[in-house]
Amino acid sequence: MHAMNRRQMLQGSLAAAAAVGLGGTAAAQDAAPSRWKLITFTKFLQPLSYDEMAQQIAEIGFDGIEAPIRTGGHIEPENVAEELPKFVEALKKQGLTIDILTSSINSVDSPNAEETLKVAKELGIPRYRMSYYQYDLKKPVVRQLREAGAKLKDLAAMNEAIGIQAVYQNHSGSHYVGAPIWDIMSLVRQYDPKVVSMAFDIGHARVEGNTSWPIQWNLVQSHLGSVYIKDFKGNKGRADWCSVTEGELPGEFWKLLKASQYNGPISLHVEYLHGEEAKQVSNHIAAMKRDLAWLKEKLA
């Protein structure tokens, strides 16, 4: 309770500061609905210690995080048993949780898969983001989709035994299973959504679906495990990722999200800084603050 009160005080301080520079945004922050947990992907905060990261995230005003626990992430898969409890405890002191564990797991044979998921479950982490399946376009796609389905079947059985949920993110690109969403949903829909669901990424859905993204949104409703927020601007037919404050996320998306039955985590991804700007953790923290204020205003 003490940690929660401290975090609430920090949020209040941030809102007061924002009132000076962001006008009406502060009121929107205070009015942010409790229906969703607002979290952020912490990939770019890896230079910080667990305690430093937890304090920064709490001060910004997030409810929790999506943490990369994978090769090259905050914690390497072989170190999960020793390190993940320390990470969770540091977050707990700030009233925060890991709501999505981003993994390197897409089959039962992935390195340290079972141990990672069991430790996560014991620590109260409810879900993990799977690693991608990819197509080799020199081979028939349908056959490869069946092969991915066989891997997912075994993984789903392990998830059910452990009591944890996998979410699969749609990602744009010519080699990704799930880029058109129809393909991966043909596999995911076979399972209880508590075992396998979708992480619907509106940014990537718009890259691939252009004006048809509402069809994709409709398609995943029965198995919606998380929502990812990111945005882009057009760049000669390619996505130029940018702050949500500068992109073109359609107003229709916010209407559909609010009208839906979804009440899980919403993960804000700040992955658009480049060059020298991207080397400074402080720049990512500033981007998170700005984008979270904007997101709360949209959801209010």
CSV table of C-alpha atoms in Angstrom, one decimal:
chain,number,residue,atom,x,y,z
A,1,MET,CA,0.0,0.0,0.0
A,2,HIS,CA,2.9,2.3,0.8
A,3,ALA,CA,4.4,1.7,-2.6
A,4,MET,CA,1.0,2.5,-4.3
A,5,ASN,CA,0.6,5.7,-2.4
A,6,ARG,CA,4.1,6.8,-3.3
A,7,ARG,CA,3.4,6.1,-7.0
A,8,GLN,CA,0.1,8.0,-6.8
A,9,MET,CA,2.0,10.9,-5.4
A,10,LEU,CA,4.6,10.7,-8.2
A,11,GLN,CA,1.8,10.6,-10.7
A,12,GLY,CA,0.2,13.6,-9.2
A,13,SER,CA,3.5,15.5,-9.4
A,14,LEU,CA,3.9,14.6,-13.0
A,15,ALA,CA,0.4,15.7,-13.8
A,16,ALA,CA,1.0,19.0,-12.1
A,17,ALA,CA,4.1,19.6,-14.1
A,18,ALA,CA,2.4,18.6,-17.3
A,19,ALA,CA,-0.3,21.2,-16.7
A,20,VAL,CA,2.2,23.9,-17.2
A,21,GLY,CA,3.6,22.6,-20.5
A,22,LEU,CA,0.7,20.6,-21.9
A,23,GLY,CA,-2.4,22.6,-21.2
A,24,GLY,CA,-5.5,20.4,-20.9
A,25,THR,CA,-3.5,17.2,-20.9
A,26,ALA,CA,-3.1,17.1,-17.1
A,27,ALA,CA,-6.9,16.8,-16.7
A,28,ALA,CA,-6.9,14.0,-19.2
A,29,GLN,CA,-4.2,12.2,-17.2
A,30,ASP,CA,-6.2,12.4,-14.0
A,31,ALA,CA,-9.3,11.1,-15.9
A,32,ALA,CA,-7.5,8.1,-17.4
A,33,PRO,CA,-9.8,5.1,-17.1
A,34,SER,CA,-8.9,2.2,-14.8
A,35,ARG,CA,-10.4,-0.2,-17.3
A,36,TRP,CA,-7.0,-0.8,-18.9
A,37,LYS,CA,-3.5,-1.1,-17.4
A,38,LEU,CA,-1.2,1.3,-19.3
A,39,ILE,CA,2.2,-0.2,-19.6
A,40,THR,CA,5.3,0.3,-21.8
A,41,PHE,CA,7.9,-1.8,-23.5
A,42,THR,CA,11.2,-1.2,-21.6
A,43,LYS,CA,13.6,-2.4,-24.3
A,44,PHE,CA,15.4,1.0,-24.4
A,45,LEU,CA,15.9,1.3,-20.6
A,46,GLN,CA,18.1,-1.8,-20.3
A,47,PRO,CA,21.2,0.3,-19.3
A,48,LEU,CA,19.4,1.1,-16.0
A,49,SER,CA,19.4,-1.1,-12.9
A,50,TYR,CA,16.2,-2.8,-11.9
A,51,ASP,CA,15.6,-0.2,-9.2
A,52,GLU,CA,16.5,2.8,-11.4
A,53,MET,CA,14.1,1.5,-14.1
A,54,ALA,CA,11.3,0.9,-11.7
A,55,GLN,CA,11.6,4.4,-10.3
A,56,GLN,CA,11.7,6.0,-13.7
A,57,ILE,CA,8.6,4.1,-14.9
A,58,ALA,CA,6.7,4.9,-11.7
A,59,GLU,CA,7.6,8.6,-12.0
A,60,ILE,CA,6.4,8.7,-15.6
A,61,GLY,CA,3.0,7.3,-14.6
A,62,PHE,CA,2.7,3.8,-16.1
A,63,ASP,CA,0.9,1.0,-14.3
A,64,GLY,CA,3.4,-1.7,-15.3
A,65,ILE,CA,5.8,-2.8,-18.0
A,66,GLU,CA,6.3,-5.1,-20.9
A,67,ALA,CA,9.8,-6.5,-20.2
A,68,PRO,CA,12.1,-8.2,-22.7
A,69,ILE,CA,13.3,-11.4,-20.9
A,70,ARG,CA,15.1,-12.9,-23.9
A,71,THR,CA,18.4,-13.1,-25.6
A,72,GLY,CA,19.8,-9.6,-25.4
A,73,GLY,CA,17.1,-8.4,-23.1
A,74,HIS,CA,17.0,-7.3,-19.4
A,75,ILE,CA,17.6,-10.9,-18.4
A,76,GLU,CA,19.1,-13.8,-20.5
A,77,PRO,CA,16.9,-16.9,-20.5
A,78,GLU,CA,19.4,-19.0,-18.6
A,79,ASN,CA,19.5,-16.5,-15.8
A,80,VAL,CA,15.7,-16.2,-15.3
A,81,ALA,CA,15.5,-18.3,-12.1
A,82,GLU,CA,18.0,-16.1,-10.3
A,83,GLU,CA,17.4,-12.6,-11.8
A,84,LEU,CA,13.6,-12.4,-12.5
A,85,PRO,CA,12.6,-12.4,-8.8
A,86,LYS,CA,15.0,-9.5,-8.2
A,87,PHE,CA,13.5,-7.6,-11.1
A,88,VAL,CA,9.9,-8.2,-10.0
A,89,GLU,CA,10.8,-7.2,-6.4
A,90,ALA,CA,12.3,-3.9,-7.6
A,91,LEU,CA,9.1,-3.1,-9.5
A,92,LYS,CA,6.9,-4.2,-6.6
A,93,LYS,CA,8.5,-1.6,-4.4
A,94,GLN,CA,7.2,1.1,-6.8
A,95,GLY,CA,3.7,-0.5,-7.1
A,96,LEU,CA,4.5,-1.8,-10.6
A,97,THR,CA,4.1,-5.2,-12.3
A,98,ILE,CA,5.4,-7.1,-15.3
A,99,ASP,CA,2.2,-7.5,-17.3
A,100,ILE,CA,3.8,-9.0,-20.4
A,101,LEU,CA,7.1,-10.9,-20.5
A,102,THR,CA,8.6,-10.6,-24.0
A,103,SER,CA,10.3,-13.8,-24.8
A,104,SER,CA,12.3,-15.8,-27.3
A,105,ILE,CA,9.8,-18.6,-27.0
A,106,ASN,CA,7.8,-20.0,-29.9
A,107,SER,CA,8.0,-23.7,-29.2
A,108,VAL,CA,8.5,-26.1,-26.3
A,109,ASP,CA,12.0,-26.6,-27.6
A,110,SER,CA,13.0,-22.9,-27.3
A,111,PRO,CA,15.9,-22.4,-24.9
A,112,ASN,CA,14.8,-22.5,-21.2
A,113,ALA,CA,11.2,-22.2,-22.3
A,114,GLU,CA,9.5,-24.3,-19.6
A,115,GLU,CA,11.7,-22.9,-16.8
A,116,THR,CA,11.1,-19.3,-17.9
A,117,LEU,CA,7.3,-19.7,-18.0
A,118,LYS,CA,7.2,-21.6,-14.7
A,119,VAL,CA,9.2,-18.9,-12.9
A,120,ALA,CA,7.1,-16.2,-14.5
A,121,LYS,CA,3.9,-17.9,-13.3
A,122,GLU,CA,5.3,-18.2,-9.8
A,123,LEU,CA,6.0,-14.5,-9.8
A,124,GLY,CA,2.5,-13.6,-10.9
A,125,ILE,CA,3.4,-12.6,-14.5
A,126,PRO,CA,0.1,-13.5,-16.4
A,127,ARG,CA,1.3,-13.6,-20.0
A,128,TYR,CA,4.3,-13.6,-22.3
A,129,ARG,CA,4.8,-12.4,-25.9
A,130,MET,CA,5.9,-15.2,-28.2
A,131,SER,CA,8.7,-14.9,-30.6
A,132,TYR,CA,7.7,-14.9,-34.3
A,133,TYR,CA,7.2,-17.7,-36.8
A,134,GLN,CA,8.6,-16.8,-40.2
A,135,TYR,CA,8.1,-17.9,-43.7
A,136,ASP,CA,10.7,-18.9,-46.2
A,137,LEU,CA,9.1,-17.5,-49.4
A,138,LYS,CA,11.0,-20.0,-51.5
A,139,LYS,CA,8.8,-22.7,-50.0
A,140,PRO,CA,5.0,-23.1,-50.0
A,141,VAL,CA,3.4,-20.9,-47.4
A,142,VAL,CA,0.5,-23.2,-46.5
A,143,ARG,CA,2.9,-26.1,-45.6
A,144,GLN,CA,4.9,-23.8,-43.4
A,145,LEU,CA,1.8,-22.5,-41.6
A,146,ARG,CA,0.9,-26.2,-40.8
A,147,GLU,CA,4.4,-26.6,-39.3
A,148,ALA,CA,4.0,-23.5,-37.2
A,149,GLY,CA,0.6,-24.9,-36.1
A,150,ALA,CA,2.2,-28.1,-34.9
A,151,LYS,CA,4.7,-26.1,-32.8
A,152,LEU,CA,1.9,-23.9,-31.4
A,153,LYS,CA,-0.2,-27.0,-30.4
A,154,ASP,CA,2.6,-28.3,-28.2
A,155,LEU,CA,3.3,-24.8,-26.8
A,156,ALA,CA,-0.4,-24.3,-26.0
A,157,ALA,CA,-0.4,-27.6,-24.1
A,158,MET,CA,2.5,-26.4,-22.0
A,159,ASN,CA,0.9,-23.0,-21.4
A,160,GLU,CA,-2.2,-24.7,-20.1
A,161,ALA,CA,-0.3,-27.0,-17.8
A,162,ILE,CA,1.6,-24.1,-16.3
A,163,GLY,CA,-1.3,-21.7,-16.3
A,164,ILE,CA,0.1,-18.8,-18.3
A,165,GLN,CA,-1.1,-17.1,-21.5
A,166,ALA,CA,0.9,-16.6,-24.7
A,167,VAL,CA,0.2,-13.6,-26.9
A,168,TYR,CA,1.3,-13.4,-30.5
A,169,GLN,CA,2.0,-9.9,-32.0
A,170,ASN,CA,1.1,-9.1,-35.6
A,171,HIS,CA,4.2,-7.7,-37.2
A,172,SER,CA,4.5,-6.1,-40.6
A,173,GLY,CA,6.9,-7.6,-43.1
A,174,SER,CA,7.0,-10.1,-46.0
A,175,HIS,CA,8.4,-13.0,-44.0
A,176,TYR,CA,6.3,-12.8,-40.8
A,177,VAL,CA,3.6,-15.3,-40.0
A,178,GLY,CA,0.9,-13.0,-38.7
A,179,ALA,CA,1.6,-10.0,-40.9
A,180,PRO,CA,-1.9,-10.4,-42.5
A,181,ILE,CA,-3.3,-11.7,-39.2
A,182,TRP,CA,-5.7,-14.1,-41.0
A,183,ASP,CA,-2.9,-16.7,-41.1
A,184,ILE,CA,-2.0,-16.7,-37.4
A,185,MET,CA,-5.6,-16.3,-36.2
A,186,SER,CA,-6.4,-19.5,-38.1
A,187,LEU,CA,-4.1,-21.2,-35.6
A,188,VAL,CA,-4.8,-19.2,-32.5
A,189,ARG,CA,-8.5,-19.5,-32.7
A,190,GLN,CA,-8.3,-23.2,-32.0
A,191,TYR,CA,-7.3,-22.6,-28.4
A,192,ASP,CA,-8.8,-21.2,-25.3
A,193,PRO,CA,-7.8,-17.5,-25.2
A,194,LYS,CA,-6.5,-18.0,-21.7
A,195,VAL,CA,-3.9,-20.2,-23.3
A,196,VAL,CA,-3.1,-18.4,-26.6
A,197,SER,CA,-4.2,-15.0,-27.7
A,198,MET,CA,-3.2,-12.1,-30.0
A,199,ALA,CA,-1.3,-9.0,-29.2
A,200,PHE,CA,-3.0,-6.6,-31.6
A,201,ASP,CA,-0.5,-4.0,-32.8
A,202,ILE,CA,-2.4,-1.2,-34.5
A,203,GLY,CA,0.7,0.3,-36.0
A,204,HIS,CA,1.7,-2.9,-37.8
A,205,ALA,CA,-1.9,-3.6,-38.7
A,206,ARG,CA,-2.2,-0.3,-40.5
A,207,VAL,CA,1.1,-0.9,-42.3
A,208,GLU,CA,-0.2,-4.2,-43.7
A,209,GLY,CA,-3.9,-3.5,-43.7
A,210,ASN,CA,-4.0,0.2,-44.7
A,211,THR,CA,-7.7,0.9,-44.7
A,212,SER,CA,-8.7,-2.7,-44.0
A,213,TRP,CA,-7.3,-2.8,-40.4
A,214,PRO,CA,-10.8,-2.6,-38.9
A,215,ILE,CA,-11.4,-6.1,-40.4
A,216,GLN,CA,-8.3,-7.3,-38.6
A,217,TRP,CA,-9.4,-5.7,-35.3
A,218,ASN,CA,-12.8,-7.4,-35.7
A,219,LEU,CA,-11.1,-10.7,-36.4
A,220,VAL,CA,-9.1,-10.9,-33.2
A,221,GLN,CA,-11.8,-9.9,-30.7
A,222,SER,CA,-12.4,-13.4,-29.4
A,223,HIS,CA,-8.7,-13.8,-28.7
A,224,LEU,CA,-7.4,-10.4,-27.7
A,225,GLY,CA,-4.8,-10.6,-25.0
A,226,SER,CA,-3.1,-7.3,-25.3
A,227,VAL,CA,-3.1,-4.1,-27.4
A,228,TYR,CA,0.0,-2.4,-28.7
A,229,ILE,CA,0.2,1.3,-29.5
A,230,LYS,CA,2.7,2.7,-32.0
A,231,ASP,CA,2.4,5.0,-35.0
A,232,PHE,CA,4.2,6.0,-38.2
A,233,LYS,CA,4.2,8.4,-41.1
A,234,GLY,CA,4.4,7.5,-44.7
A,235,ASN,CA,7.8,7.3,-46.3
A,236,LYS,CA,7.6,6.5,-50.0
A,237,GLY,CA,5.5,3.5,-49.3
A,238,ARG,CA,7.4,2.4,-46.2
A,239,ALA,CA,6.6,3.0,-42.5
A,240,ASP,CA,8.6,5.8,-40.9
A,241,TRP,CA,7.9,5.1,-37.2
A,242,CYS,CA,7.3,8.1,-35.1
A,243,SER,CA,5.8,9.4,-31.8
A,244,VAL,CA,2.0,8.9,-31.5
A,245,THR,CA,1.7,12.6,-31.1
A,246,GLU,CA,3.0,13.1,-34.7
A,247,GLY,CA,1.5,10.1,-36.6
A,248,GLU,CA,-1.9,9.4,-38.1
A,249,LEU,CA,-3.6,6.9,-35.9
A,250,PRO,CA,-7.3,7.1,-37.0
A,251,GLY,CA,-9.9,8.3,-34.6
A,252,GLU,CA,-12.0,5.3,-35.5
A,253,PHE,CA,-9.5,3.0,-33.7
A,254,TRP,CA,-10.1,4.8,-30.4
A,255,LYS,CA,-13.9,4.5,-30.9
A,256,LEU,CA,-13.6,0.8,-31.6
A,257,LEU,CA,-11.3,0.2,-28.6
A,258,LYS,CA,-13.6,2.0,-26.2
A,259,ALA,CA,-16.7,0.2,-27.6
A,260,SER,CA,-15.0,-3.2,-27.4
A,261,GLN,CA,-15.1,-5.6,-24.4
A,262,TYR,CA,-11.4,-5.5,-24.1
A,263,ASN,CA,-10.0,-4.6,-20.6
A,264,GLY,CA,-6.5,-6.0,-20.6
A,265,PRO,CA,-3.1,-4.2,-20.8
A,266,ILE,CA,-2.4,-1.5,-23.4
A,267,SER,CA,1.3,-1.4,-24.2
A,268,LEU,CA,2.9,1.8,-25.5
A,269,HIS,CA,5.9,1.2,-27.7
A,270,VAL,CA,8.4,4.1,-28.1
A,271,GLU,CA,10.7,2.7,-30.8
A,272,TYR,CA,11.3,5.5,-33.1
A,273,LEU,CA,14.4,7.3,-31.9
A,274,HIS,CA,17.5,6.9,-34.2
A,275,GLY,CA,21.2,7.8,-34.3
A,276,GLU,CA,22.7,9.8,-31.4
A,277,GLU,CA,19.3,10.6,-30.1
A,278,ALA,CA,18.6,6.9,-29.5
A,279,LYS,CA,21.8,6.4,-27.4
A,280,GLN,CA,20.6,8.4,-24.5
A,281,VAL,CA,18.2,6.7,-22.0
A,282,SER,CA,16.9,10.2,-21.0
A,283,ASN,CA,15.6,10.8,-24.5
A,284,HIS,CA,13.5,7.6,-24.4
A,285,ILE,CA,12.2,8.6,-21.0
A,286,ALA,CA,11.2,12.0,-22.3
A,287,ALA,CA,9.4,10.3,-25.3
A,288,MET,CA,7.6,8.0,-22.9
A,289,LYS,CA,6.3,10.9,-20.8
A,290,ARG,CA,5.1,12.8,-23.9
A,291,ASP,CA,3.5,9.8,-25.5
A,292,LEU,CA,1.8,8.6,-22.3
A,293,ALA,CA,0.2,12.0,-21.7
A,294,TRP,CA,-1.2,11.9,-25.3
A,295,LEU,CA,-2.4,8.3,-24.9
A,296,LYS,CA,-4.2,9.1,-21.6
A,297,GLU,CA,-5.9,12.0,-23.3
A,298,LYS,CA,-7.1,9.7,-26.1
A,299,LEU,CA,-8.4,7.1,-23.7
A,300,ALA,CA,-10.1,9.5,-21.3
